Short mmCIF file of C-alpha atoms in Angstrom, two decimals:
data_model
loop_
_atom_site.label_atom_id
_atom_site.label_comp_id
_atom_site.label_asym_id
_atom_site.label_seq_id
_atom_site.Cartn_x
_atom_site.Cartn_y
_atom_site.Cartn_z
CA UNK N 1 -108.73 55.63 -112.35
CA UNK N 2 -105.54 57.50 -113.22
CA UNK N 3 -103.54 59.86 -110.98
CA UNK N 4 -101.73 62.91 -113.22
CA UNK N 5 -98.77 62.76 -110.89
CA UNK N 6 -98.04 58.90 -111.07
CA UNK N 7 -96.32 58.94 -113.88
CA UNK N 8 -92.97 58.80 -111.94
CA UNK N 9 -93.28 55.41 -111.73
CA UNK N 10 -92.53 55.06 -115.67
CA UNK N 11 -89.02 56.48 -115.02
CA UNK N 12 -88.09 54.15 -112.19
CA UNK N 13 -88.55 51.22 -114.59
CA UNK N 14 -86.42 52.99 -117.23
CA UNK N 15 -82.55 52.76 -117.47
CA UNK N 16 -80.76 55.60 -115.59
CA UNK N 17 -78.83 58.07 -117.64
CA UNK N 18 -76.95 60.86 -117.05
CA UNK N 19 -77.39 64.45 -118.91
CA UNK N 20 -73.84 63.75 -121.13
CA UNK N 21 -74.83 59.85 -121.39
CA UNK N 22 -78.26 60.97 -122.68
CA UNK N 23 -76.64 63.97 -125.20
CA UNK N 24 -74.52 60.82 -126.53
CA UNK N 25 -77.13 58.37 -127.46
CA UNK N 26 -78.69 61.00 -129.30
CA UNK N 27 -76.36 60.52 -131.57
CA UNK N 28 -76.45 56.90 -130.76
CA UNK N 29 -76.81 54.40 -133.84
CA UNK N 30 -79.65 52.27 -131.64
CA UNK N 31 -82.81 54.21 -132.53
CA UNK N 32 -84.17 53.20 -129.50
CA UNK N 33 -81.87 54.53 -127.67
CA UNK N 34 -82.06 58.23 -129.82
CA UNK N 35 -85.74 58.32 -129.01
CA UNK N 36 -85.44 57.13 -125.17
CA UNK N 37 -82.68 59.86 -124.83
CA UNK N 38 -84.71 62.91 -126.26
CA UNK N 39 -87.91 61.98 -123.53
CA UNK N 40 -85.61 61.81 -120.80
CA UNK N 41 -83.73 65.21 -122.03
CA UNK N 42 -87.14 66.71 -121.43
CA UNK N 43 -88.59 65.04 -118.74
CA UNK N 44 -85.44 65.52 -116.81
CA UNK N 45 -85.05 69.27 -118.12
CA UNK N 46 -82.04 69.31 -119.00
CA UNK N 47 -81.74 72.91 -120.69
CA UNK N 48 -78.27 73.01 -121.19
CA UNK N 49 -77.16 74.51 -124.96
CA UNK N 50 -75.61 71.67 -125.92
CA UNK N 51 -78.93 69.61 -125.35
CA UNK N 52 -81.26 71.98 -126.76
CA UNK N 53 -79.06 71.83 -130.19
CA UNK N 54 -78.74 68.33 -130.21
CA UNK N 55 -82.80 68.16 -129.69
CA UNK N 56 -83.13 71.16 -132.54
CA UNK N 57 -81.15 69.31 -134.73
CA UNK N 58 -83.36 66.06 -134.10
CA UNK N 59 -86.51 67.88 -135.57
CA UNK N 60 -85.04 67.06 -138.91
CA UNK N 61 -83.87 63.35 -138.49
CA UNK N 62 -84.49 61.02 -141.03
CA UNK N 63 -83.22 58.06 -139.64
CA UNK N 64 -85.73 57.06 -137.58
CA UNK N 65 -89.22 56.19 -139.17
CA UNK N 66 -92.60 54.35 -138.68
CA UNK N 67 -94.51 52.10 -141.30
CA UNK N 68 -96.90 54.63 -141.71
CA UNK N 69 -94.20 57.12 -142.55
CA UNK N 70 -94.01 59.00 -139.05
CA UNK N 71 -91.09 60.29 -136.97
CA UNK N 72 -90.66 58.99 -134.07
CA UNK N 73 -87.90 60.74 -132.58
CA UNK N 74 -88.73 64.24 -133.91
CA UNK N 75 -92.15 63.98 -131.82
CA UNK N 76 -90.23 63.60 -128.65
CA UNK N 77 -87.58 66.16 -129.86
CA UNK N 78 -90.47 68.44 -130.22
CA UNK N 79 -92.08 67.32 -126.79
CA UNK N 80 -89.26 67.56 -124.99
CA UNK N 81 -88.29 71.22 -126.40
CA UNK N 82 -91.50 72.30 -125.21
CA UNK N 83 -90.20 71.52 -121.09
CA UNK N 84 -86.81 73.30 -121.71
CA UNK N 85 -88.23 76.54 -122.06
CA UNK N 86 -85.49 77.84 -124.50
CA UNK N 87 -86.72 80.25 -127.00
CA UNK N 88 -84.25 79.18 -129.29
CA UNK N 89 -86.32 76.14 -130.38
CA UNK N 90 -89.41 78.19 -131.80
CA UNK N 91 -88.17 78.33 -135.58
CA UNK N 92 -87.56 74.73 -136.20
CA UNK N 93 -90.74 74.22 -134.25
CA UNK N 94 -92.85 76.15 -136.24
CA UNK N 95 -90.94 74.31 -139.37
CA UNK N 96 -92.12 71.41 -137.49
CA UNK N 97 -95.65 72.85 -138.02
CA UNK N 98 -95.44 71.76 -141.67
CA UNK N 99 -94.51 68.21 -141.07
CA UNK N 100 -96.28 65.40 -142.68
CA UNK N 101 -96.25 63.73 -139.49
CA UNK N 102 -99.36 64.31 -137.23
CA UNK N 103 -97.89 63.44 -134.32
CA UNK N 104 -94.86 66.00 -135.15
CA UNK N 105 -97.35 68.70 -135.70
CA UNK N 106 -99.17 68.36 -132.43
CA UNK N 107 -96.14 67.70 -130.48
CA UNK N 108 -94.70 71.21 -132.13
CA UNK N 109 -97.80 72.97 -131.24
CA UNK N 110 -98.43 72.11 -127.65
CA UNK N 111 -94.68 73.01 -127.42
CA UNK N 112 -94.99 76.50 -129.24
CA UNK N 113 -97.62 76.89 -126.63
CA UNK N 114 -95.55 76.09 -123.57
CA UNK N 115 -92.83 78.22 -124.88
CA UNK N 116 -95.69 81.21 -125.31
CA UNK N 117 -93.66 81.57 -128.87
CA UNK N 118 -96.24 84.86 -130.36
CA UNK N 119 -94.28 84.48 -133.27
CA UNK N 120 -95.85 81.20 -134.32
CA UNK N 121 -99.66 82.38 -134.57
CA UNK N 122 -99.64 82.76 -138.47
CA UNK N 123 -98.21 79.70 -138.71
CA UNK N 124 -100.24 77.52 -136.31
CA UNK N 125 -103.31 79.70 -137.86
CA UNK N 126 -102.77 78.61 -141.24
CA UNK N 127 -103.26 74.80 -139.86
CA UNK N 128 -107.05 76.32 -139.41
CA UNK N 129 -107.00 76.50 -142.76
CA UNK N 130 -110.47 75.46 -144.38
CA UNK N 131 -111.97 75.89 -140.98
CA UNK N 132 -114.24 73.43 -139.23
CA UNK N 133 -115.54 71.54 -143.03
CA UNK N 134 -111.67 70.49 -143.42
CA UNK N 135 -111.72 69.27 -139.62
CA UNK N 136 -112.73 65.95 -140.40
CA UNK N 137 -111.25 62.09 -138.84
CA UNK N 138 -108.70 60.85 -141.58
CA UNK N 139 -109.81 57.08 -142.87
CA UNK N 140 -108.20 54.90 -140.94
CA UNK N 141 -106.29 56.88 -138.54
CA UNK N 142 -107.52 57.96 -134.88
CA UNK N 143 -107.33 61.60 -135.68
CA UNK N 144 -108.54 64.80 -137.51
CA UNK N 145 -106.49 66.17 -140.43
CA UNK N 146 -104.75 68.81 -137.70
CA UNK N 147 -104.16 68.40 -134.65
CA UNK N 148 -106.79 71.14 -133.92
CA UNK N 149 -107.03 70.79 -130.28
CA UNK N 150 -103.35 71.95 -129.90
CA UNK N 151 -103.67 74.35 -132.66
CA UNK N 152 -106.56 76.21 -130.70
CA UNK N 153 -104.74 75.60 -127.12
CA UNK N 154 -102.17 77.24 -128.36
CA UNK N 155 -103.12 80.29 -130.01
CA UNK N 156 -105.37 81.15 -127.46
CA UNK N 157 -101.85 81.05 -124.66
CA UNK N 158 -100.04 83.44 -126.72
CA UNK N 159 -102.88 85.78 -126.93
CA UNK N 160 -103.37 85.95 -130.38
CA UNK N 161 -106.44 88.02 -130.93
CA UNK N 162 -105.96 88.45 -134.54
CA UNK N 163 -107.51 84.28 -134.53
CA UNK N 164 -110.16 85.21 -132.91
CA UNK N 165 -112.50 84.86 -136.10
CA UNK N 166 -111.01 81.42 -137.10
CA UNK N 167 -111.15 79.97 -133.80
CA UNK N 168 -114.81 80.71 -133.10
CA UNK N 169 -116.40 78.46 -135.66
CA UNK N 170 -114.80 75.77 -133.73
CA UNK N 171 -116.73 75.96 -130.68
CA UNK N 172 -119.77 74.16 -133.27
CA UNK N 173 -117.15 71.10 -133.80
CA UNK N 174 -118.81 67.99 -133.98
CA UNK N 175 -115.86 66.86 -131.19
CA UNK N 176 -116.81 67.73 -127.86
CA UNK N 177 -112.67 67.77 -127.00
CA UNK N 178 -112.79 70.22 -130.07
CA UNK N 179 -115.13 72.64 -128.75
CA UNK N 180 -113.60 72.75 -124.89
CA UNK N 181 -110.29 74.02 -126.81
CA UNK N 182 -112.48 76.30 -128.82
CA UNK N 183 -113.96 77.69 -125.55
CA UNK N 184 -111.00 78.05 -123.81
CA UNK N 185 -108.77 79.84 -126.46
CA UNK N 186 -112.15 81.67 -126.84
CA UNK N 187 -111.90 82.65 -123.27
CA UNK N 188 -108.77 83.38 -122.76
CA UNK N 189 -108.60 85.82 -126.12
CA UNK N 190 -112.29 88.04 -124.82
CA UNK N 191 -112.12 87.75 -121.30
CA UNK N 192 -115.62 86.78 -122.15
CA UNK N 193 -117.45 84.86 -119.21
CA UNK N 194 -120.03 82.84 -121.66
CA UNK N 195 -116.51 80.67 -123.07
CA UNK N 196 -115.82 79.67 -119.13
CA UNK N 197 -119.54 79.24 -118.78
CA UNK N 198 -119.24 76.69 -121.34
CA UNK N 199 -117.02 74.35 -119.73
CA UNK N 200 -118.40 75.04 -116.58
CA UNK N 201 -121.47 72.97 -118.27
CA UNK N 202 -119.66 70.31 -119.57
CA UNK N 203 -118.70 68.92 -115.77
CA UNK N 204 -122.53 68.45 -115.29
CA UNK N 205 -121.80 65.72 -118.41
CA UNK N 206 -122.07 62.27 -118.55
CA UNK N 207 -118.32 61.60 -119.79
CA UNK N 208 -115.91 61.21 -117.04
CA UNK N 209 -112.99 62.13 -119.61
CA UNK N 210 -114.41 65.38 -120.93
CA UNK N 211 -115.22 66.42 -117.08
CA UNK N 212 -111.58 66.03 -116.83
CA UNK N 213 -110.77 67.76 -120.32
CA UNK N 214 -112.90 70.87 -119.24
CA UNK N 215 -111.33 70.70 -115.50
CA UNK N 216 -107.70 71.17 -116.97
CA UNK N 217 -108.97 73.97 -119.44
CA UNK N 218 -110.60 75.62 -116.50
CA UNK N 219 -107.48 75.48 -114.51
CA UNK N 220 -105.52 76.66 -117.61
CA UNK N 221 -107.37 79.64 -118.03
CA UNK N 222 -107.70 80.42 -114.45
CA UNK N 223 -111.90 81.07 -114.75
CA UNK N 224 -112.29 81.71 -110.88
CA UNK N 225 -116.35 81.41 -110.91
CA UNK N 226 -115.80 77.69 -111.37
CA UNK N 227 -114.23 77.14 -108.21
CA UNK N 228 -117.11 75.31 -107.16
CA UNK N 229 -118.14 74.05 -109.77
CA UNK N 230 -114.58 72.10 -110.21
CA UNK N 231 -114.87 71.10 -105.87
CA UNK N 232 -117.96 69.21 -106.79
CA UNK N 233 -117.53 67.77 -109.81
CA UNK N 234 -117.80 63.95 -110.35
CA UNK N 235 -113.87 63.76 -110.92
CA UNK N 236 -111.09 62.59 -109.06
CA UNK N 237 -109.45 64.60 -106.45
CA UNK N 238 -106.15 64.71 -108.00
CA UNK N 239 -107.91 66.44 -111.35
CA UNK N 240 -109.55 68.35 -109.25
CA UNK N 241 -106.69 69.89 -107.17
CA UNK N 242 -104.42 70.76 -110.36
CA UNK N 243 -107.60 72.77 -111.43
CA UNK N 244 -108.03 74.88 -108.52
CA UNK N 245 -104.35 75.22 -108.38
CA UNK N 246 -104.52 77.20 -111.69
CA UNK N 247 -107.32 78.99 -110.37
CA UNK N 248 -105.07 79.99 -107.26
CA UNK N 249 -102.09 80.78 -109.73
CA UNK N 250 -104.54 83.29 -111.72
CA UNK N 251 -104.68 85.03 -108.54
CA UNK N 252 -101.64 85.52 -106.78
CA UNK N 253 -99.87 88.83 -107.35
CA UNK N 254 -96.21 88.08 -106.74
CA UNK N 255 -95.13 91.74 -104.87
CA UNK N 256 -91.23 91.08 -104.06
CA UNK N 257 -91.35 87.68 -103.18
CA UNK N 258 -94.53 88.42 -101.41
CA UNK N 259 -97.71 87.05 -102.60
CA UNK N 260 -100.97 89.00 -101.69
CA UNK N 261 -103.31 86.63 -100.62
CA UNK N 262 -107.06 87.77 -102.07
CA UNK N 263 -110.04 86.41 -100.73
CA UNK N 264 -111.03 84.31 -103.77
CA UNK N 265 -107.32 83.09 -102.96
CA UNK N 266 -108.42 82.22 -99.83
CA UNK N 267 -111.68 80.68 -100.76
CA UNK N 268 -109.52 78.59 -103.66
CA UNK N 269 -107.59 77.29 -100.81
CA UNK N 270 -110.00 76.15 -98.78
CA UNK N 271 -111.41 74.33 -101.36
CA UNK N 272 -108.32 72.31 -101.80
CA UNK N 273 -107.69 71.58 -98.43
CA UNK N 274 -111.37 70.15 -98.25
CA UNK N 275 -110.02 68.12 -101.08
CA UNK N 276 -106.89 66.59 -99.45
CA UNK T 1 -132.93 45.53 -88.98
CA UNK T 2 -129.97 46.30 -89.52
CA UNK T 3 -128.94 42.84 -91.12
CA UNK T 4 -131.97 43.89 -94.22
CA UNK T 5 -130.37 46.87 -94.66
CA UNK T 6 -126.75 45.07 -95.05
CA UNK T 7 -128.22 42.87 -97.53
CA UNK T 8 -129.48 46.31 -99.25
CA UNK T 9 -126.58 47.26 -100.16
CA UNK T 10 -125.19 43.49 -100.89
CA UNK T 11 -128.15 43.00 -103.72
CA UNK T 12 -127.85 47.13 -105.33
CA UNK T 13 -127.79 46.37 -108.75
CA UNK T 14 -127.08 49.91 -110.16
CA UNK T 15 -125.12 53.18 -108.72
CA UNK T 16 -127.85 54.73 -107.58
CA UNK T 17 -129.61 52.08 -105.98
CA UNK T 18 -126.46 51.25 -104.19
CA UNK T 19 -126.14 54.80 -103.00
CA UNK T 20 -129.96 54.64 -101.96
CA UNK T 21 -129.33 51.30 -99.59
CA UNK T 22 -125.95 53.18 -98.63
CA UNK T 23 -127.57 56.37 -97.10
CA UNK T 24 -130.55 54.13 -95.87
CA UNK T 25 -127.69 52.01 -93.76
CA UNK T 26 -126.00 54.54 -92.35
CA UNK T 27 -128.73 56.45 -91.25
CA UNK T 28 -129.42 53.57 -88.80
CA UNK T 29 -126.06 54.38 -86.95
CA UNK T 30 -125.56 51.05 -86.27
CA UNK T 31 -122.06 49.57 -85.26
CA UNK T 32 -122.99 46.19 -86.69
CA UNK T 33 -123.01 48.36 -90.45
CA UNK T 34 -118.75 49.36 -89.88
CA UNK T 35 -117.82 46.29 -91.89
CA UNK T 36 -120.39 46.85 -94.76
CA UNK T 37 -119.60 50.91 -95.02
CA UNK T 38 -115.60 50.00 -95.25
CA UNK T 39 -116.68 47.47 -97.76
CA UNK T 40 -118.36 49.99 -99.65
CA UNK T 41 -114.85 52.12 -100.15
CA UNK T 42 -113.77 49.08 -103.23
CA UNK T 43 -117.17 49.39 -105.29
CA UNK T 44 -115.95 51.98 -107.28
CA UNK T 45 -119.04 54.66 -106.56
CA UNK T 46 -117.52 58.07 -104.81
CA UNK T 47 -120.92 58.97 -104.23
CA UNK T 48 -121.75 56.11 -101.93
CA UNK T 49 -118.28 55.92 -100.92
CA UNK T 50 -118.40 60.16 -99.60
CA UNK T 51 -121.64 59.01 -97.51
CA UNK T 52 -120.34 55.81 -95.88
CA UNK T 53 -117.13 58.34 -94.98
CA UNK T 54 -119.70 60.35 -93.63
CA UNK T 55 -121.08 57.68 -91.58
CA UNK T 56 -118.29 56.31 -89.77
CA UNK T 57 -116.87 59.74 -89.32
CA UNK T 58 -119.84 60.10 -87.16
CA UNK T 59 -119.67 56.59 -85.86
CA UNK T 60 -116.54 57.97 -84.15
CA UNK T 61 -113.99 55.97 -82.31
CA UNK T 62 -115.59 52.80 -82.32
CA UNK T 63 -115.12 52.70 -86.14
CA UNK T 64 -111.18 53.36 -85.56
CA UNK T 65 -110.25 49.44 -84.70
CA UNK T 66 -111.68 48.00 -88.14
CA UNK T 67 -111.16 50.75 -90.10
CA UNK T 68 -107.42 50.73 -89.67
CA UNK T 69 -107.54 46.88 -89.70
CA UNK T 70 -109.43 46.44 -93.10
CA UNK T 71 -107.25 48.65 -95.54
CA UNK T 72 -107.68 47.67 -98.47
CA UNK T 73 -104.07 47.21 -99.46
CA UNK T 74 -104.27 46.60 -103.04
CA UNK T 75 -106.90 49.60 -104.13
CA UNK T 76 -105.63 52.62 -103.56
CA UNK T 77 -108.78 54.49 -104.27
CA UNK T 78 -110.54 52.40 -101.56
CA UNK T 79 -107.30 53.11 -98.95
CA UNK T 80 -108.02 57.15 -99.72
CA UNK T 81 -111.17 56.81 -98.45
CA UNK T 82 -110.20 54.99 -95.34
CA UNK T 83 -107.00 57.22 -94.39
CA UNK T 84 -109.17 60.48 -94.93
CA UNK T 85 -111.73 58.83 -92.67
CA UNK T 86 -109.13 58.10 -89.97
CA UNK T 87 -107.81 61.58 -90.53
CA UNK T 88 -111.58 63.40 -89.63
CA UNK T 89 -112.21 60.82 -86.62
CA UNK T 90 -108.47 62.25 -85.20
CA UNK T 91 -108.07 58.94 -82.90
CA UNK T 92 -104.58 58.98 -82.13
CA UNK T 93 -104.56 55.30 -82.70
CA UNK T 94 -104.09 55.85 -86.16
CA UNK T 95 -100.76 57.50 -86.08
CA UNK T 96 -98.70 54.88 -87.59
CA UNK T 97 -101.15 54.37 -89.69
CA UNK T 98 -101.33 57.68 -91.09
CA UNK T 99 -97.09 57.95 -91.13
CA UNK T 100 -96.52 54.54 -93.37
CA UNK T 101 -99.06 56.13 -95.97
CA UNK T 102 -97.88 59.51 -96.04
CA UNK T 103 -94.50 58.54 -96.48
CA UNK T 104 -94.32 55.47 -97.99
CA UNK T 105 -97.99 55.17 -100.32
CA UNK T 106 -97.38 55.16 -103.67
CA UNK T 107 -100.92 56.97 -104.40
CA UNK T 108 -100.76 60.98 -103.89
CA UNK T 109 -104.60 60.88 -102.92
CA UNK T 110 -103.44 58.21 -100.26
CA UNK T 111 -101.19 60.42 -98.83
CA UNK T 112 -102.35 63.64 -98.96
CA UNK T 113 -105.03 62.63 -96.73
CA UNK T 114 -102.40 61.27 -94.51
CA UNK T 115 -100.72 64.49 -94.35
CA UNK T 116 -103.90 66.58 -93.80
CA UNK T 117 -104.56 63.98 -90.92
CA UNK T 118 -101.07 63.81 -89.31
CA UNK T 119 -101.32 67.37 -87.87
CA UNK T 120 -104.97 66.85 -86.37
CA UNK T 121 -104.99 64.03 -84.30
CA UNK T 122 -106.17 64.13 -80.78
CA UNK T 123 -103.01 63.70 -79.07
CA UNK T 124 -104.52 64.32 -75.74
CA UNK T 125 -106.19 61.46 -75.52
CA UNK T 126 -102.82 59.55 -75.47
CA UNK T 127 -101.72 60.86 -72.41
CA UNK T 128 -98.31 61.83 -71.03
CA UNK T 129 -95.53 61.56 -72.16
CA UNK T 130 -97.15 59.18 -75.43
CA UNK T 131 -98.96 62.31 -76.99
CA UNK T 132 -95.61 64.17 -76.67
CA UNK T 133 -93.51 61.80 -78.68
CA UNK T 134 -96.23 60.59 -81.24
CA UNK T 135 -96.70 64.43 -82.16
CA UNK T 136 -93.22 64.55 -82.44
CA UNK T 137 -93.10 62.13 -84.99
CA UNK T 138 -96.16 62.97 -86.87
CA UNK T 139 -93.95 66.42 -87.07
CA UNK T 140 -90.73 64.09 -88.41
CA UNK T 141 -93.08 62.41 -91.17
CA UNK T 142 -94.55 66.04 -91.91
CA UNK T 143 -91.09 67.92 -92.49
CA UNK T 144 -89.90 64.99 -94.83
CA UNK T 145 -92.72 64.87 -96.98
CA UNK T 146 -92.70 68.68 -97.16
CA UNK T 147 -89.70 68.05 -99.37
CA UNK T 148 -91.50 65.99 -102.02
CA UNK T 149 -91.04 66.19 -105.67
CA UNK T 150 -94.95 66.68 -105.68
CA UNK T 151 -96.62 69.88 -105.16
CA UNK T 152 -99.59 68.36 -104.26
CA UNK T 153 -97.81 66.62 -101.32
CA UNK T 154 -95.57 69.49 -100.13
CA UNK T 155 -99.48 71.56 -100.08
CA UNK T 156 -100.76 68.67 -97.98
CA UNK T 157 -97.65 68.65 -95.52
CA UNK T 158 -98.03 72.94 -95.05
CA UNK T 159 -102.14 71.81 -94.18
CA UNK T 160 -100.69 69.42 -91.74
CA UNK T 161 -97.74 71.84 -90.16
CA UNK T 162 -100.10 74.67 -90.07
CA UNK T 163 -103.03 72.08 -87.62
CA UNK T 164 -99.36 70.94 -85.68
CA UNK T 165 -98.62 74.64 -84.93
CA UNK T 166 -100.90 74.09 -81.80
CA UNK T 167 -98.39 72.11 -79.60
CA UNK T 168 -96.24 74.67 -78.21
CA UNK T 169 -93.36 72.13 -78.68
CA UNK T 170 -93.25 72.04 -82.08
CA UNK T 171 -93.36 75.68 -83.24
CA UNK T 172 -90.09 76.75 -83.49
CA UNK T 173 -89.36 73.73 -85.73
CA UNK T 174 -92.39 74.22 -88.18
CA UNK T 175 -92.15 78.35 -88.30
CA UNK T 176 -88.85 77.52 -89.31
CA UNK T 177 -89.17 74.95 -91.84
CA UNK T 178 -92.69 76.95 -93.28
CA UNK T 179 -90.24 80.45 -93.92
CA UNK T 180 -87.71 77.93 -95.58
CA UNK T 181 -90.55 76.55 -98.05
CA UNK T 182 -91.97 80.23 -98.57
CA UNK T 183 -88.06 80.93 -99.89
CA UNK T 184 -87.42 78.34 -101.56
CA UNK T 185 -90.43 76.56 -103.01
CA UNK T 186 -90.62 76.47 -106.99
CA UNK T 187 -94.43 76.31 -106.71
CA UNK T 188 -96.13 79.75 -106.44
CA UNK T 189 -99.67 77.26 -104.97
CA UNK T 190 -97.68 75.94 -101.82
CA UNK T 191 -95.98 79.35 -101.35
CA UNK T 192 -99.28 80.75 -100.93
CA UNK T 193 -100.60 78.15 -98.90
CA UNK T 194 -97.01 78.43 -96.73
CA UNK T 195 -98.59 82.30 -96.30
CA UNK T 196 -101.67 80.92 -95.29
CA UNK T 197 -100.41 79.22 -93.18
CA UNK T 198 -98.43 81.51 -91.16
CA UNK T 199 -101.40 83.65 -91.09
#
């Protein structure tokens, strides 16, 4: 069993650094250090200029490479972007969008995604490219050709409609992960209940991590008639919570500092506090 | 009796079996079963787990001496089960208890329950002036987790303010502290449980 928030522990293990110590080793000849420094940039969130330019500037190191060819430190450049929030990063992200790295392109798109960058769609639409016959596992590797999941997450959060027609054939993926991300870009881009339905179905399933997959693309896209649904699903509490949560978000009306409290707020709450 | 349908549950072979002999013990009600239905929080089945809750929930305060005496201290999903059946039985005995795991558990689930738990304990049945202090310090533990990094703890600490809000003694301090969290609080979930709260 994993908890989502236990990942604090991680940290405590892990040297302390401070914002300008961390800033420094990016620049630091111990690649080790380089890569350590950009996490902790973004865990931390350190969205000062000077950091977000040093991590910007780290989307095009070359030092720093795996046997296989990847980059290790412009993945966690490109992660840790994503948590700063500063628009400023979406060009060299989308660059990043043409990387040969993998793990560079999926970092670049879940962080396009957080930043809600609109400006990326035609680039994270032309990774769709060939549609779901090019979406096939890569010999030897432990992933497709795209990262498609992100690709779909993504252009669904920054509402681009214009995808709509590309993302669609997706929901027939032979990947069951695939499809939930197809549903819930789906969803979020028609407003249309049959894409919630969908993942409403898959937490009747018989795989614990795709009951947690559709719980946190339920909570993403706020689909309040599977409140119940996500109360009594075979998952763990903690899963469960962070879904309702982004039910309760979906519904809260902030009115000068004043939320109004709905009754499907209500009845979201409830459910949560049965879940404590 | 009883001791065949102990075994049951000793010899279930599958989930659903076990979950069969599970419901068929603690329909008997039996005090003799506590030991067997704590037991059953480490198998790793939340179905069978949720029923033998159930059952010493209803089993009351005569549960409340080996329940808080057979935590399992190295599983935390196990301990969740235990503090959140402490926290519906609501025997003040528990108290400490409920404090070291809210504060000091490294599992959320663990202490969320704890927090839910702190604020409805039966603090009558302590007497005077023990139910004054120990609600006191349930209060302590509740305003210092209130200021976790975790959302999901700061939510379970407003559940357990809003059940303390009862004891006359203690409102000024918890209004207080729930209008701080509803003006300061990052997380638009607790704010609106905060607003809940204050009804």
């Amino acid at each position: 069993m994993i908890e989502p928030s236990e990942e604090q522990d991680s940290v405590e293990n892990a040297p302390p650094l401070t914002p300008e110590q961390a800033l420094a080793n990016l620049q630091s000849s111990d690649l080790g250090l380089r890569y350590y420094a950009a996490w902790w940039l973004g865990k931390f969130q350190v969205n000062q200029p000077a950091a977000v330019d040093a991590l910007i500037a780290a989307l095009e190191d070359e030092a720093d490479r795996t046997e296989l060819g990847g980059y290790p430190l412009r993945r966690n450049a490109a992660r840790a972007l994503g948590k700063l929030g500063d628009p400023k990063a979406v060009p060299g992200l989308i660059k990043c969008l043409e990387c040969s790295d993998f793990y560079v392109r999926e970092a670049a798109a879940q962080s396009l995604e957080m930043l809600r960058a609109t400006t990326a769609a035609p680039a994270l639409m032309q990774l769709l490219d060939g549609g779901v016959a090019e979406a096939v596992q890569i010999v030897g590797r432990p992933h497709l050709t795209q990262p498609y999941e992100a690709v779909l997450e993504a252009l669904g959060t920054i509402g681009a409609t214009e995808a709509i027609s590309l993302i669609e054939p997706f929901l027939e993926h032979s990947i069951p992960r695939v499809q939930c991300a197809a549903a819930r870009a789906m969803y979020q881009l028609t407003q249309n209940s049959v894409y919630g339905e969908r993942l409403v179905k898959i937490l009747d399933g018989t795989d614990l991590k795709l009951r947690r997959v559709a719980l946190g693309d339920l909570g993403a896209i706020g689909y309040i008639a599977a409140a119940d649904a996500i109360a009594h699903a075979k998952v763990e509490n903690s899963f469960k919570l962070i879904a309702l949560k982004g039910l309760l978000e979906h519904q809260l009306v902030e009115e000068l500092k004043i939320l109004s409290l709905s009754d499907e707020a209500i009845r979201v709450m409830n459910l949560m506090d049965s879940l404590l | 009796m009883t001791d065949e349908l102990i075994r049951a549950v000793a010899l279930a072979d599958t989930p659903a079996r076990m979950v069969m002999a599970v419901q068929n013990l603690a329909a008997a009600k039996d005090v003799a079963a506590i030991p067997t239905l704590i037991a059953v929080f480490g198998y790793n089945n939340p179905t069978a787990a949720a029923v033998a809750v159930a059952a010493l929930t209803e089993l009351g305060e005569v549960a409340v001496p080996q329940l808080l005496t057979q935590i399992d201290d190295y599983n935390y999903g196990a301990r969740a089960y235990s503090i959140r059946t402490l926290a519906a039985i609501a025997d003040p005995r528990a108290l400490d208890v409920l404090i070291d795991a809210a504060a000091t558990d490294f599992a959320p689930s663990v202490r969320r329950a704890a927090a839910k738990g702190l604020g409805s304990l039966h603090w009558h049945k302590l007497g005077f002036p023990e139910s004054q202090t120990a609600s006191q310090r349930a209060l302590e533990t509740l305003l210092f987790i209130s200021q976790d990094p975790d959302w999901s703890i700061r939510y379970a600490a407003v559940v357990g303010l809003q059940a303390l809000v009862k004891i006359p003694d203690l409102q000024q301090l918890i209004r207080a502290r729930l209008e701080e969290m509803l003006a300061t609080d990052a997380e638009k979930a607790v704010r609106a449980r905060v607003q809940l709260a204050q009804g």
